[in-house]
Structure formats: structure tokens, C-alpha cells
PDB file of C-alpha atoms in Angstrom:
ATOM      1  CA  MET A1237    -199.053  36.278  53.157  1.00  0.00           C
ATOM      2  CA  TYR A1238    -198.836  36.696  57.113  1.00  0.00           C
ATOM      3  CA  GLU A1239    -199.900  39.409  59.310  1.00  0.00           C
ATOM      4  CA  ILE A1240    -199.386  40.735  62.698  1.00  0.00           C
ATOM      5  CA  LYS A1241    -201.371  43.104  64.468  1.00  0.00           C
ATOM      6  CA  SER A1242    -201.077  44.305  68.560  1.00  0.00           C
ATOM      7  CA  GLN A1243    -203.142  46.675  70.175  1.00  0.00           C
ATOM      8  CA  ASP A1244    -200.308  49.398  70.603  1.00  0.00           C
ATOM      9  CA  GLY A1245    -200.321  49.370  67.152  1.00  0.00           C
ATOM     10  CA  PHE A1246    -197.411  47.229  65.901  1.00  0.00           C
ATOM     11  CA  THR A1247    -198.015  45.623  62.267  1.00  0.00           C
ATOM     12  CA  HIS A1248    -196.205  43.913  60.147  1.00  0.00           C
ATOM     13  CA  THR A1249    -196.875  42.068  56.641  1.00  0.00           C
ATOM     14  CA  ALA A1250    -194.846  39.073  54.964  1.00  0.00           C
ATOM     15  CA  SER A1251    -195.107  36.341  53.083  1.00  0.00           C
ATOM     16  CA  SER A1252    -193.125  34.002  55.271  1.00  0.00           C
ATOM     17  CA  MET A1253    -193.668  33.137  58.808  1.00  0.00           C
ATOM     18  CA  SER A1254    -190.238  33.340  60.257  1.00  0.00           C
ATOM     19  CA  GLU A1255    -189.585  36.922  58.579  1.00  0.00           C
ATOM     20  CA  VAL A1256    -193.131  38.413  60.522  1.00  0.00           C
ATOM     21  CA  TRP A1257    -191.316  36.567  63.564  1.00  0.00           C
ATOM     22  CA  ASP A1258    -187.861  38.477  63.204  1.00  0.00           C
ATOM     23  CA  SER A1259    -189.723  41.907  62.856  1.00  0.00           C
ATOM     24  CA  VAL A1260    -191.335  41.472  66.056  1.00  0.00           C
ATOM     25  CA  PHE A1261    -188.134  40.155  67.435  1.00  0.00           C
ATOM     26  CA  GLN A1262    -186.211  43.537  65.973  1.00  0.00           C
ATOM     27  CA  ALA A1263    -188.742  45.500  67.506  1.00  0.00           C
ATOM     28  CA  VAL A1264    -188.515  43.596  70.918  1.00  0.00           C
ATOM     29  CA  GLN A1265    -184.615  44.092  70.891  1.00  0.00           C
ATOM     30  CA  ALA A1266    -185.423  48.026  69.953  1.00  0.00           C
ATOM     31  CA  ALA A1267    -187.637  47.916  73.029  1.00  0.00           C
ATOM     32  CA  ARG A1268    -185.281  46.732  75.842  1.00  0.00           C
ATOM     33  CA  LYS A1269    -182.791  49.381  74.174  1.00  0.00           C
ATOM     34  CA  THR A1270    -184.358  51.973  74.805  1.00  0.00           C
ATOM     35  CA  HIS A1271    -184.878  51.003  78.223  1.00  0.00           C
ATOM     36  CA  ASN A1272    -181.336  50.825  79.040  1.00  0.00           C
ATOM     37  CA  LEU A1273    -181.407  46.783  78.968  1.00  0.00           C
ATOM     38  CA  PRO A1274    -179.213  44.569  77.673  1.00  0.00           C
ATOM     39  CA  PRO A1275    -180.331  43.215  74.153  1.00  0.00           C
ATOM     40  CA  LEU A1276    -181.443  39.158  73.545  1.00  0.00           C
ATOM     41  CA  THR A1277    -178.979  36.542  72.266  1.00  0.00           C
ATOM     42  CA  HIS A1278    -180.618  35.129  70.137  1.00  0.00           C
ATOM     43  CA  ASN A1279    -184.753  34.750  69.237  1.00  0.00           C
ATOM     44  CA  PRO A1280    -187.122  32.926  71.215  1.00  0.00           C
ATOM     45  CA  LEU A1281    -189.966  34.054  69.038  1.00  0.00           C
ATOM     46  CA  THR A1282    -188.688  30.879  66.634  1.00  0.00           C
ATOM     47  CA  GLU A1283    -189.772  28.377  68.813  1.00  0.00           C
ATOM     48  CA  ASN A1284    -193.200  29.278  69.560  1.00  0.00           C
ATOM     49  CA  LEU A1285    -193.649  28.455  65.685  1.00  0.00           C
ATOM     50  CA  GLY A1286    -193.122  25.063  66.751  1.00  0.00           C
ATOM     51  CA  LEU A1287    -191.493  24.219  63.212  1.00  0.00           C
ATOM     52  CA  ASP A1288    -188.473  22.932  65.403  1.00  0.00           C
ATOM     53  CA  ASN A1289    -190.243  20.196  67.291  1.00  0.00           C
ATOM     54  CA  ASN A1290    -189.919  17.350  65.687  1.00  0.00           C
ATOM     55  CA  ALA A1291    -193.426  15.865  66.517  1.00  0.00           C
ATOM     56  CA  THR A1292    -194.657  19.319  64.463  1.00  0.00           C
ATOM     57  CA  VAL A1293    -192.621  18.591  61.500  1.00  0.00           C
ATOM     58  CA  TYR A1294    -193.749  15.075  61.344  1.00  0.00           C
ATOM     59  CA  LEU A1295    -197.087  15.944  61.420  1.00  0.00           C
ATOM     60  CA  VAL A1296    -197.434  19.194  59.400  1.00  0.00           C
ATOM     61  CA  GLU A1297    -195.368  17.065  56.773  1.00  0.00           C
ATOM     62  CA  GLN A1298    -199.151  15.497  56.171  1.00  0.00           C
ATOM     63  CA  LEU A1299    -200.780  17.955  56.307  1.00  0.00           C
ATOM     64  CA  ALA A1300    -203.361  18.575  52.734  1.00  0.00           C
ATOM     65  CA  GLY A1301    -201.799  20.149  49.595  1.00  0.00           C
ATOM     66  CA  VAL A1302    -198.787  19.776  51.640  1.00  0.00           C
ATOM     67  CA  ASN A1303    -197.093  18.220  48.313  1.00  0.00           C
ATOM     68  CA  ARG A1304    -197.730  21.873  46.315  1.00  0.00           C
ATOM     69  CA  CYS A1305    -195.088  22.776  48.321  1.00  0.00           C
ATOM     70  CA  THR A1306    -192.044  22.241  46.061  1.00  0.00           C
ATOM     71  CA  LYS A1307    -188.582  23.910  47.203  1.00  0.00           C
ATOM     72  CA  TYR A1308    -189.534  22.509  50.660  1.00  0.00           C
ATOM     73  CA  LYS A1309    -187.036  18.997  51.621  1.00  0.00           C
ATOM     74  CA  PRO A1310    -188.824  17.271  53.888  1.00  0.00           C
ATOM     75  CA  ARG A1311    -187.437  15.178  56.622  1.00  0.00           C
ATOM     76  CA  TYR A1312    -189.708  12.462  56.993  1.00  0.00           C
ATOM     77  CA  HIS A1313    -191.599  11.195  54.791  1.00  0.00           C
ATOM     78  CA  ASN A1314    -191.634  11.073  50.301  1.00  0.00           C
ATOM     79  CA  LEU A1315    -193.885  13.673  49.306  1.00  0.00           C
ATOM     80  CA  LYS A1316    -195.233  13.103  45.423  1.00  0.00           C
ATOM     81  CA  PRO A1317    -195.285  16.087  42.918  1.00  0.00           C
ATOM     82  CA  PRO A1318    -199.122  17.358  42.272  1.00  0.00           C
ATOM     83  CA  LYS A1319    -200.607  16.199  39.699  1.00  0.00           C
ATOM     84  CA  SER A1320    -202.505  20.051  39.049  1.00  0.00           C
ATOM     85  CA  PHE A1321    -203.041  22.543  41.495  1.00  0.00           C
ATOM     86  CA  ASP A1322    -207.094  22.307  40.719  1.00  0.00           C
ATOM     87  CA  SER A1323    -207.203  18.740  40.911  1.00  0.00           C
ATOM     88  CA  ASP A1324    -207.958  18.171  44.590  1.00  0.00           C
ATOM     89  CA  ILE A1325    -210.609  21.692  43.934  1.00  0.00           C
ATOM     90  CA  VAL A1326    -214.376  19.536  43.744  1.00  0.00           C
ATOM     91  CA  SER A1327    -216.754  22.253  41.644  1.00  0.00           C
ATOM     92  CA  GLY A1328    -219.820  21.843  41.995  1.00  0.00           C
ATOM     93  CA  SER A1329    -222.757  20.469  39.431  1.00  0.00           C
ATOM     94  CA  GLU A1330    -225.562  22.238  38.495  1.00  0.00           C
ATOM     95  CA  TYR A1331    -228.192  19.835  38.550  1.00  0.00           C
ATOM     96  CA  GLY A1332    -227.164  19.155  42.565  1.00  0.00           C
ATOM     97  CA  SER A1333    -224.867  16.032  42.414  1.00  0.00           C
ATOM     98  CA  ALA A1334    -223.081  14.165  39.747  1.00  0.00           C
ATOM     99  CA  ARG A1335    -225.277  11.419  39.409  1.00  0.00           C
ATOM    100  CA  ALA A1336    -228.233  13.120  38.585  1.00  0.00           C
ATOM    101  CA  GLU A1337    -226.013  15.199  34.886  1.00  0.00           C
ATOM    102  CA  PRO A1338    -226.429  13.584  31.505  1.00  0.00           C
ATOM    103  CA  PHE A1339    -224.634  11.304  30.081  1.00  0.00           C
ATOM    104  CA  LYS A1340    -221.847  13.548  28.016  1.00  0.00           C
ATOM    105  CA  GLU A1341    -219.011  11.010  26.762  1.00  0.00           C
ATOM    106  CA  ARG A1342    -217.231   7.738  26.808  1.00  0.00           C
ATOM    107  CA  LYS A1343    -213.752   8.297  29.030  1.00  0.00           C
ATOM    108  CA  VAL A1344    -210.976   7.065  26.306  1.00  0.00           C
ATOM    109  CA  HIS A1345    -210.012   3.670  28.030  1.00  0.00           C
ATOM    110  CA  ASP A1346    -206.293   2.875  27.152  1.00  0.00           C
ATOM    111  CA  MET A1347    -205.938  -0.834  27.252  1.00  0.00           C
ATOM    112  CA  PHE A1348    -202.158  -0.759  29.154  1.00  0.00           C
ATOM    113  CA  SER A1349    -203.001   1.483  31.988  1.00  0.00           C
ATOM    114  CA  TRP A1350    -202.210  -0.765  34.641  1.00  0.00           C
ATOM    115  CA  LEU A1351    -198.771  -1.539  32.592  1.00  0.00           C
ATOM    116  CA  ALA A1352    -198.653   2.894  34.328  1.00  0.00           C
ATOM    117  CA  SER A1353    -199.477   2.308  37.847  1.00  0.00           C
ATOM    118  CA  ARG A1354    -197.877   3.661  40.353  1.00  0.00           C
ATOM    119  CA  HIS A1355    -198.007   0.712  43.022  1.00  0.00           C
ATOM    120  CA  ARG A1356    -196.035  -1.725  40.668  1.00  0.00           C
ATOM    121  CA  GLN A1357    -192.692  -1.090  41.962  1.00  0.00           C
ATOM    122  CA  GLN A1358    -189.671  -1.941  39.551  1.00  0.00           C
ATOM    123  CA  PRO A1359    -188.112  -5.228  41.131  1.00  0.00           C
ATOM    124  CA  LYS A1360    -185.036  -5.493  43.851  1.00  0.00           C
ATOM    125  CA  ILE A1361    -181.571  -5.290  42.207  1.00  0.00           C
ATOM    126  CA  LEU A1362    -179.948  -8.122  42.346  1.00  0.00           C
ATOM    127  CA  ALA A1363    -176.877 -10.143  42.764  1.00  0.00           C
ATOM    128  CA  VAL A1364    -174.465 -10.583  39.353  1.00  0.00           C
ATOM    129  CA  SER A1365    -175.295 -14.316  38.616  1.00  0.00           C
ATOM    130  CA  GLU A1366    -173.341 -16.617  36.287  1.00  0.00           C
ATOM    131  CA  MET A1367    -175.925 -15.871  33.422  1.00  0.00           C
ATOM    132  CA  ASP A1368    -175.184 -12.212  33.370  1.00  0.00           C
ATOM    133  CA  VAL A1369    -172.016 -12.704  32.254  1.00  0.00           C
ATOM    134  CA  ARG A1370    -172.132 -15.159  30.188  1.00  0.00           C
ATOM    135  CA  ARG A1371    -174.766 -12.912  28.385  1.00  0.00           C
ATOM    136  CA  ALA A1372    -172.612  -9.775  28.085  1.00  0.00           C
ATOM    137  CA  ALA A1373    -169.595 -12.245  26.524  1.00  0.00           C
ATOM    138  CA  SER A1374    -172.627 -12.983  23.859  1.00  0.00           C
ATOM    139  CA  THR A1375    -171.864 -10.091  22.529  1.00  0.00           C
ATOM    140  CA  ASN A1376    -168.688 -11.583  20.049  1.00  0.00           C
ATOM    141  CA  LEU A1377    -171.155 -14.200  19.051  1.00  0.00           C
ATOM    142  CA  PRO A1378    -172.710 -14.458  15.400  1.00  0.00           C
ATOM    143  CA  MET A1379    -175.769 -12.328  15.337  1.00  0.00           C
ATOM    144  CA  ALA A1380    -177.829 -15.308  14.517  1.00  0.00           C
ATOM    145  CA  MET A1381    -177.063 -17.218  17.466  1.00  0.00           C
ATOM    146  CA  ARG A1382    -176.816 -14.185  19.628  1.00  0.00           C
ATOM    147  CA  PHE A1383    -180.572 -13.463  19.106  1.00  0.00           C
ATOM    148  CA  ARG A1384    -181.381 -17.075  19.773  1.00  0.00           C
ATOM    149  CA  MET A1385    -180.515 -16.606  23.116  1.00  0.00           C
ATOM    150  CA  LEU A1386    -182.103 -12.901  23.156  1.00  0.00           C
ATOM    151  CA  LYS A1387    -185.701 -14.873  22.902  1.00  0.00           C
ATOM    152  CA  GLU A1388    -185.252 -16.989  25.457  1.00  0.00           C
ATOM    153  CA  THR A1389    -183.545 -14.279  27.617  1.00  0.00           C
ATOM    154  CA  SER A1390    -185.837 -10.740  27.019  1.00  0.00           C
ATOM    155  CA  LYS A1391    -188.634 -11.650  29.544  1.00  0.00           C
ATOM    156  CA  GLU A1392    -186.239 -11.822  32.009  1.00  0.00           C
ATOM    157  CA  SER A1393    -184.113  -9.093  31.323  1.00  0.00           C
ATOM    158  CA  VAL A1394    -186.602  -5.935  30.360  1.00  0.00           C
ATOM    159  CA  GLY A1395    -190.165  -4.778  32.054  1.00  0.00           C
ATOM    160  CA  VAL A1396    -192.882  -2.090  31.866  1.00  0.00           C
ATOM    161  CA  TYR A1397    -193.561   0.317  34.648  1.00  0.00           C
ATOM    162  CA  HIS A1398    -193.942   3.776  35.515  1.00  0.00           C
ATOM    163  CA  SER A1399    -191.839   5.823  34.000  1.00  0.00           C
ATOM    164  CA  HIS A1400    -192.002  10.134  34.201  1.00  0.00           C
ATOM    165  CA  ILE A1401    -190.743  10.178  30.149  1.00  0.00           C
ATOM    166  CA  HIS A1402    -194.944   8.452  28.778  1.00  0.00           C
ATOM    167  CA  GLY A1403    -196.554   7.678  31.866  1.00  0.00           C
ATOM    168  CA  ARG A1404    -195.088   4.063  31.663  1.00  0.00           C
ATOM    169  CA  GLY A1405    -191.626   2.937  29.798  1.00  0.00           C
ATOM    170  CA  LEU A1406    -189.312  -0.119  29.432  1.00  0.00           C
ATOM    171  CA  PHE A1407    -187.050  -0.161  32.689  1.00  0.00           C
ATOM    172  CA  CYS A1408    -183.722  -3.056  33.027  1.00  0.00           C
ATOM    173  CA  LEU A1409    -183.752  -5.740  35.219  1.00  0.00           C
ATOM    174  CA  ARG A1410    -179.952  -6.402  34.938  1.00  0.00           C
ATOM    175  CA  ASP A1411    -176.748  -4.740  33.777  1.00  0.00           C
ATOM    176  CA  ILE A1412    -176.723  -4.439  30.022  1.00  0.00           C
ATOM    177  CA  GLU A1413    -173.289  -4.288  28.861  1.00  0.00           C
ATOM    178  CA  ALA A1414    -172.771  -1.177  25.907  1.00  0.00           C
ATOM    179  CA  GLY A1415    -173.384  -3.172  22.366  1.00  0.00           C
ATOM    180  CA  GLU A1416    -175.223  -6.248  24.341  1.00  0.00           C
ATOM    181  CA  MET A1417    -178.638  -6.984  22.190  1.00  0.00           C
ATOM    182  CA  VAL A1418    -181.609  -6.088  23.855  1.00  0.00           C
ATOM    183  CA  ILE A1419    -184.640  -7.235  22.846  1.00  0.00           C
ATOM    184  CA  GLU A1420    -186.568  -7.583  19.448  1.00  0.00           C
ATOM    185  CA  TYR A1421    -189.609  -4.873  18.587  1.00  0.00           C
ATOM    186  CA  ALA A1422    -191.848  -7.637  17.708  1.00  0.00           C
ATOM    187  CA  GLY A1423    -195.551  -7.357  16.115  1.00  0.00           C
ATOM    188  CA  GLU A1424    -197.313  -7.889  12.425  1.00  0.00           C
ATOM    189  CA  VAL A1425    -195.163  -6.717   9.814  1.00  0.00           C
ATOM    190  CA  ILE A1426    -197.451  -5.487   6.936  1.00  0.00           C
ATOM    191  CA  ARG A1427    -197.061  -3.577   3.579  1.00  0.00           C
ATOM    192  CA  ALA A1428    -196.311   0.354   4.408  1.00  0.00           C
ATOM    193  CA  SER A1429    -199.388   1.024   2.197  1.00  0.00           C
ATOM    194  CA  LEU A1430    -201.829  -0.130   4.908  1.00  0.00           C
ATOM    195  CA  THR A1431    -200.342   2.353   7.479  1.00  0.00           C
ATOM    196  CA  ASP A1432    -202.395   5.190   7.160  1.00  0.00           C
ATOM    197  CA  LYS A1433    -205.587   2.976   7.111  1.00  0.00           C
ATOM    198  CA  ARG A1434    -204.620   1.214  10.604  1.00  0.00           C
ATOM    199  CA  GLU A1435    -203.679   4.814  12.543  1.00  0.00           C
ATOM    200  CA  LYS A1436    -207.321   5.991  10.922  1.00  0.00           C
ATOM    201  CA  TYR A1437    -208.746   3.161  12.524  1.00  0.00           C
ATOM    202  CA  TYR A1438    -207.028   3.080  16.067  1.00  0.00           C
ATOM    203  CA  ASP A1439    -207.644   6.518  16.603  1.00  0.00           C
ATOM    204  CA  SER A1440    -210.571   5.920  15.805  1.00  0.00           C
ATOM    205  CA  LYS A1441    -210.929   3.558  18.957  1.00  0.00           C
ATOM    206  CA  HIS A1442    -208.690   5.344  21.016  1.00  0.00           C
ATOM    207  CA  ILE A1443    -205.876   2.935  20.950  1.00  0.00           C
ATOM    208  CA  GLY A1444    -202.595   3.867  20.798  1.00  0.00           C
ATOM    209  CA  CYS A1445    -200.617   2.910  17.510  1.00  0.00           C
ATOM    210  CA  TYR A1446    -197.580   1.564  17.572  1.00  0.00           C
ATOM    211  CA  MET A1447    -195.640   0.897  14.278  1.00  0.00           C
ATOM    212  CA  PHE A1448    -191.938   0.592  13.005  1.00  0.00           C
ATOM    213  CA  LYS A1449    -190.327   1.065   9.791  1.00  0.00           C
ATOM    214  CA  ILE A1450    -188.573  -1.609   8.542  1.00  0.00           C
ATOM    215  CA  ASP A1451    -187.849  -0.421   5.259  1.00  0.00           C
ATOM    216  CA  ASP A1452    -189.901   1.226   2.403  1.00  0.00           C
ATOM    217  CA  HIS A1453    -192.036  -1.865   1.963  1.00  0.00           C
ATOM    218  CA  LEU A1454    -192.685  -3.407   5.592  1.00  0.00           C
ATOM    219  CA  VAL A1455    -193.605  -2.011   9.050  1.00  0.00           C
ATOM    220  CA  VAL A1456    -194.639  -4.054  11.889  1.00  0.00           C
ATOM    221  CA  ASP A1457    -197.508  -3.696  13.724  1.00  0.00           C
ATOM    222  CA  ALA A1458    -197.483  -3.435  17.404  1.00  0.00           C
ATOM    223  CA  THR A1459    -199.979  -2.097  18.493  1.00  0.00           C
ATOM    224  CA  MET A1460    -202.013  -5.138  18.990  1.00  0.00           C
ATOM    225  CA  LYS A1461    -199.568  -7.930  18.757  1.00  0.00           C
ATOM    226  CA  GLY A1462    -196.284  -6.820  20.255  1.00  0.00           C
ATOM    227  CA  ASN A1463    -194.105  -7.577  22.801  1.00  0.00           C
ATOM    228  CA  ALA A1464    -192.980  -5.000  25.578  1.00  0.00           C
ATOM    229  CA  ALA A1465    -189.983  -3.078  23.482  1.00  0.00           C
ATOM    230  CA  ARG A1466    -193.219  -0.924  22.023  1.00  0.00           C
ATOM    231  CA  PHE A1467    -193.343   0.620  25.248  1.00  0.00           C
ATOM    232  CA  ILE A1468    -189.316   1.975  24.972  1.00  0.00           C
ATOM    233  CA  ASN A1469    -189.887   5.756  25.402  1.00  0.00           C
ATOM    234  CA  HIS A1470    -187.973   8.759  23.206  1.00  0.00           C
ATOM    235  CA  SER A1471    -185.134  10.533  24.726  1.00  0.00           C
ATOM    236  CA  CYS A1472    -182.844  13.003  23.081  1.00  0.00           C
ATOM    237  CA  GLU A1473    -180.088  11.501  25.481  1.00  0.00           C
ATOM    238  CA  PRO A1474    -180.918   7.771  24.652  1.00  0.00           C
ATOM    239  CA  ASN A1475    -178.579   4.977  25.928  1.00  0.00           C
ATOM    240  CA  CYS A1476    -180.239   2.477  23.288  1.00  0.00           C
ATOM    241  CA  TYR A1477    -180.718   2.521  19.242  1.00  0.00           C
ATOM    242  CA  SER A1478    -182.175   0.437  16.280  1.00  0.00           C
ATOM    243  CA  LYS A1479    -181.107  -1.125  14.173  1.00  0.00           C
ATOM    244  CA  VAL A1480    -183.087  -3.714  11.516  1.00  0.00           C
ATOM    245  CA  VAL A1481    -180.701  -6.847  10.775  1.00  0.00           C
ATOM    246  CA  ASP A1482    -181.145  -9.457   8.803  1.00  0.00           C
ATOM    247  CA  ILE A1483    -181.133 -12.970  10.824  1.00  0.00           C
ATOM    248  CA  LEU A1484    -181.675 -16.231   7.925  1.00  0.00           C
ATOM    249  CA  GLY A1485    -183.066 -14.220   5.122  1.00  0.00           C
ATOM    250  CA  LYS A1486    -185.361 -12.477   7.748  1.00  0.00           C
ATOM    251  CA  LYS A1487    -185.404  -8.805   8.773  1.00  0.00           C
ATOM    252  CA  HIS A1488    -185.808  -7.868  12.481  1.00  0.00           C
ATOM    253  CA  ILE A1489    -185.652  -4.758  14.334  1.00  0.00           C
ATOM    254  CA  LEU A1490    -183.026  -4.504  17.263  1.00  0.00           C
ATOM    255  CA  ILE A1491    -183.088  -3.366  20.415  1.00  0.00           C
ATOM    256  CA  PHE A1492    -179.080  -2.839  21.244  1.00  0.00           C
ATOM    257  CA  ALA A1493    -177.501  -0.557  24.178  1.00  0.00           C
ATOM    258  CA  LEU A1494    -175.591   2.511  23.150  1.00  0.00           C
ATOM    259  CA  ARG A1495    -173.656   2.699  26.779  1.00  0.00           C
ATOM    260  CA  ARG A1496    -173.794   0.153  29.530  1.00  0.00           C
ATOM    261  CA  ILE A1497    -177.500   0.256  30.954  1.00  0.00           C
ATOM    262  CA  THR A1498    -177.190  -0.312  35.835  1.00  0.00           C
ATOM    263  CA  GLN A1499    -180.578  -2.173  36.453  1.00  0.00           C
ATOM    264  CA  GLY A1500    -183.172  -0.082  37.290  1.00  0.00           C
ATOM    265  CA  GLU A1501    -182.331   3.078  34.627  1.00  0.00           C
ATOM    266  CA  GLU A1502    -185.187   2.695  31.719  1.00  0.00           C
ATOM    267  CA  LEU A1503    -184.405   1.949  27.912  1.00  0.00           C
ATOM    268  CA  THR A1504    -184.644   4.789  25.298  1.00  0.00           C
ATOM    269  CA  TYR A1505    -183.883   5.112  21.787  1.00  0.00           C
ATOM    270  CA  ASP A1506    -183.628   8.358  19.563  1.00  0.00           C
ATOM    271  CA  TYR A1507    -186.825   7.891  17.532  1.00  0.00           C
ATOM    272  CA  LYS A1508    -186.018   9.953  14.952  1.00  0.00           C
ATOM    273  CA  PHE A1509    -189.144  11.964  13.048  1.00  0.00           C
ATOM    274  CA  PRO A1510    -188.650  13.723   9.995  1.00  0.00           C
ATOM    275  CA  PHE A1511    -188.846  17.183  10.549  1.00  0.00           C
ATOM    276  CA  GLU A1512    -192.330  18.860  10.501  1.00  0.00           C
ATOM    277  CA  ASP A1513    -194.506  22.046  11.070  1.00  0.00           C
ATOM    278  CA  ILE A1514    -196.688  20.620  13.042  1.00  0.00           C
ATOM    279  CA  LYS A1515    -194.480  20.195  16.550  1.00  0.00           C
ATOM    280  CA  ILE A1516    -194.489  17.324  19.349  1.00  0.00           C
ATOM    281  CA  PRO A1517    -193.499  18.039  22.197  1.00  0.00           C
ATOM    282  CA  CYS A1518    -190.346  15.722  24.068  1.00  0.00           C
ATOM    283  CA  THR A1519    -190.638  15.087  27.784  1.00  0.00           C
ATOM    284  CA  CYS A1520    -187.743  12.827  27.348  1.00  0.00           C
ATOM    285  CA  GLY A1521    -186.296  15.333  30.629  1.00  0.00           C
ATOM    286  CA  SER A1522    -182.706  15.039  29.243  1.00  0.00           C
ATOM    287  CA  ARG A1523    -179.860  17.317  29.476  1.00  0.00           C
ATOM    288  CA  LYS A1524    -179.187  17.652  25.311  1.00  0.00           C
ATOM    289  CA  CYS A1525    -183.156  17.699  25.212  1.00  0.00           C
ATOM    290  CA  ARG A1526    -184.074  19.390  21.406  1.00  0.00           C
ATOM    291  CA  LYS A1527    -187.787  19.900  23.358  1.00  0.00           C
ATOM    292  CA  TYR A1528    -189.447  18.384  20.386  1.00  0.00           C
ATOM    293  CA  LEU A1529    -189.792  15.135  18.573  1.00  0.00           C
ATOM    294  CA  ASN A1530    -190.098  16.111  15.209  1.00  0.00           C
TER     295      ASN A1530
END
């Protein structure tokens, strides 16, 4: 809230500086009209604010807390969204200092936290190579040959980087055509009867659980033994889909492109969780978001 006061009794309050200055300008115009003076053609008071000065704007955009101005469109700086309105407020300690406080609990350790670092920038866009053309043409090959090629090229096609959906996600490093085999959901194949026991163990160790059901008897556990496919996030409007494929007598969970995916786009698919009373919020942010995963 902004307020202007003067010794002659003029007072005005408004929620924006421009509105306050406009009230002063209108008062000046009324006074000039009372004394039979010509009105001002423009508002010179806006220049007093300094917000039209490029150097001033450049400095103001670097002030602390400027990222909270979500409706402001910056001119010179890329403003990061605020984590929390209270994140930069340091609360005092009843013990006088943080070092004097007794031990309460150990912070939960995430062994994959480094993958979500904002300092891990996505790779630059590369030109279309002959190998990309060959990969696109491989959609007409038998499934076994496509899978053999996938094992050699998947590491060059996808990478794990920071994601707005769930902290980290899987991104494509090249253009992927519709129907193309993207990556295999690899891991340790276990019996379905062991999943509950392993989930309880992972929860006790504060480890994220990554499992994918093959059929009623087998499940792929990618928590400790897996590849980058475990980081594919859910989306209510996905660009990939999963499919269990039998190759040479062995079942594999493969991720295929649902449509053409451009380089740098995040790979997502629909988890298709069953409906339950306890809902899991969805953070995909798509236009067709169902708000819940289940």
C-alpha cells in the first residue's frame, strides 16, 4: 500500500505507485484549472518514479524478493519462481544459535537428488544426422531387431534432468518419431508376491520405490537395479505409452513414442493407476489433467 501526504493537507492512498502519482497529477490539473492556467499535456510526475529509466529497472529487478512479483514481466533478468513465501525468512532459535540446538531427526536422503539439480543444463539442439534417419526408418523392422538397436542407442537418445512435474524427469536428446521404440524399463525381475515386502523395506529406508508390473506373476523392480526409464513421469496428456513385448521368449517392458517428440521435450506416459479412496495428487500440469493419478 502506498500513501502520499503533504503539509497542505493533501493525502491519498492506493495499492500501486502509478495510481498514487495519478491522483497527484489530477490534483495539480484541478489547481491549474482553478487559477485559469492551461492544463498539462502529459503527466511529468511519472518520470520522478524512475521506473521508466532503463538503468533503474535493471537494478530494481535484482532486488531481493522480486521473484514474488509473479505478474511482472522482467525486461533484463530471468526470474525464478519462488519456492515458498517463507523460505527466506530465518526464524530465531530458542537456544540462541542453530549449533546449540539438540539433534531432532536426520534429514531424508535422496540418492538421486543430484539428477534434479538446476545446474545440470539440458544439451544443446543438434543437427539431424544420418543415424537419426536410420532410427526413424527402423520402425518397420521386426521387434527383435528394433530391441537390439535400442540397447545400443537408448543412452544417446534420453537423459535425466530437472522437471517441473516431479523434480526430475526423462527428456529426449533428439527428435523421436511416432511409434519409435524409446527405452526399455529395465530392472530386477521379481515375483509379484515380494512387492509388498520390498515396498515396506524401501519406505523404512526412505528410498523411492520404482516398480512396474509385467503380468500377474512378475514385476520389474528398478529401485536399486535399473536404468533411466524409472524417472519417466506421469502425464494425463502423455507423449509415450508402455507395452509388454515378448522377445525371444522373454518379456520386456518397452516405452514407445505416442506421437512425434521434439528434442528437449520431457517424456511422459499414463501410469493408469486403479481408482482408490486415498487420492494421489497429479502435478503434470497438462490441459487434460485429471487432478489425481488414481
